[in-house]
Amino acid sequence: MNDEQPPLPVRRRGLAGDLWAYLRVRKRWWLAPMLVVLLALSALAVFTQSSALAPFIYTLF
């Protein structure tokens, strides 16, 4: 007789899901503003990479 339970299905989360779970469980809410700024700067770098605004981005840094 086989008394083993079938394995529970593993929910796959992406990086954002893992990060959200970490923030929620560990109560590290002070990390959220830093992540928002990091995401905004990375989006700015990606979207202005091939546009006429690219030379003006360097003045921000």
XYZ file of C-alpha atoms in Angstrom:
61
model
C 0.000 0.000 0.000
C 1.319 3.443 -0.913
C 0.771 6.044 1.825
C 2.647 8.824 0.052
C 0.753 12.001 -0.709
C 1.051 13.427 -4.205
C 3.272 16.509 -4.261
C 1.522 19.833 -3.952
C 1.572 21.934 -7.103
C 4.239 24.601 -7.017
C 3.049 28.090 -7.871
C 5.520 29.823 -10.093
C 5.993 33.499 -9.414
C 8.198 35.845 -11.252
C 10.711 38.209 -9.782
C 8.023 40.773 -8.993
C 5.920 38.155 -7.203
C 8.862 37.005 -5.119
C 9.748 40.574 -4.261
C 6.167 41.368 -3.273
C 6.015 38.255 -1.084
C 9.285 39.238 0.586
C 8.032 42.750 1.291
C 4.704 41.471 2.593
C 6.067 38.735 4.842
C 9.171 40.473 6.177
C 7.477 43.883 6.603
C 10.258 45.680 4.733
C 8.059 48.509 3.475
C 10.959 50.960 3.486
C 12.315 49.104 0.435
C 9.247 49.929 -1.662
C 10.148 53.585 -2.453
C 13.655 52.557 -3.477
C 12.259 49.909 -5.797
C 9.825 52.364 -7.364
C 12.630 54.850 -8.046
C 14.833 52.094 -9.454
C 12.041 50.936 -11.760
C 11.335 54.506 -12.886
C 14.985 55.171 -13.699
C 15.345 51.904 -15.574
C 12.169 52.598 -17.571
C 13.481 56.066 -18.349
C 16.761 54.611 -19.583
C 15.016 52.024 -21.759
C 12.434 54.325 -23.322
C 14.821 57.176 -24.088
C 17.600 54.991 -25.434
C 16.795 55.609 -29.069
C 15.015 58.925 -28.956
C 15.949 62.555 -29.338
C 15.773 62.950 -25.555
C 18.798 60.731 -24.938
C 21.353 63.594 -24.659
C 19.219 65.318 -22.029
C 19.071 62.240 -19.813
C 22.784 62.522 -19.023
C 22.167 65.806 -17.222
C 20.060 63.919 -14.661
C 23.001 61.797 -13.599
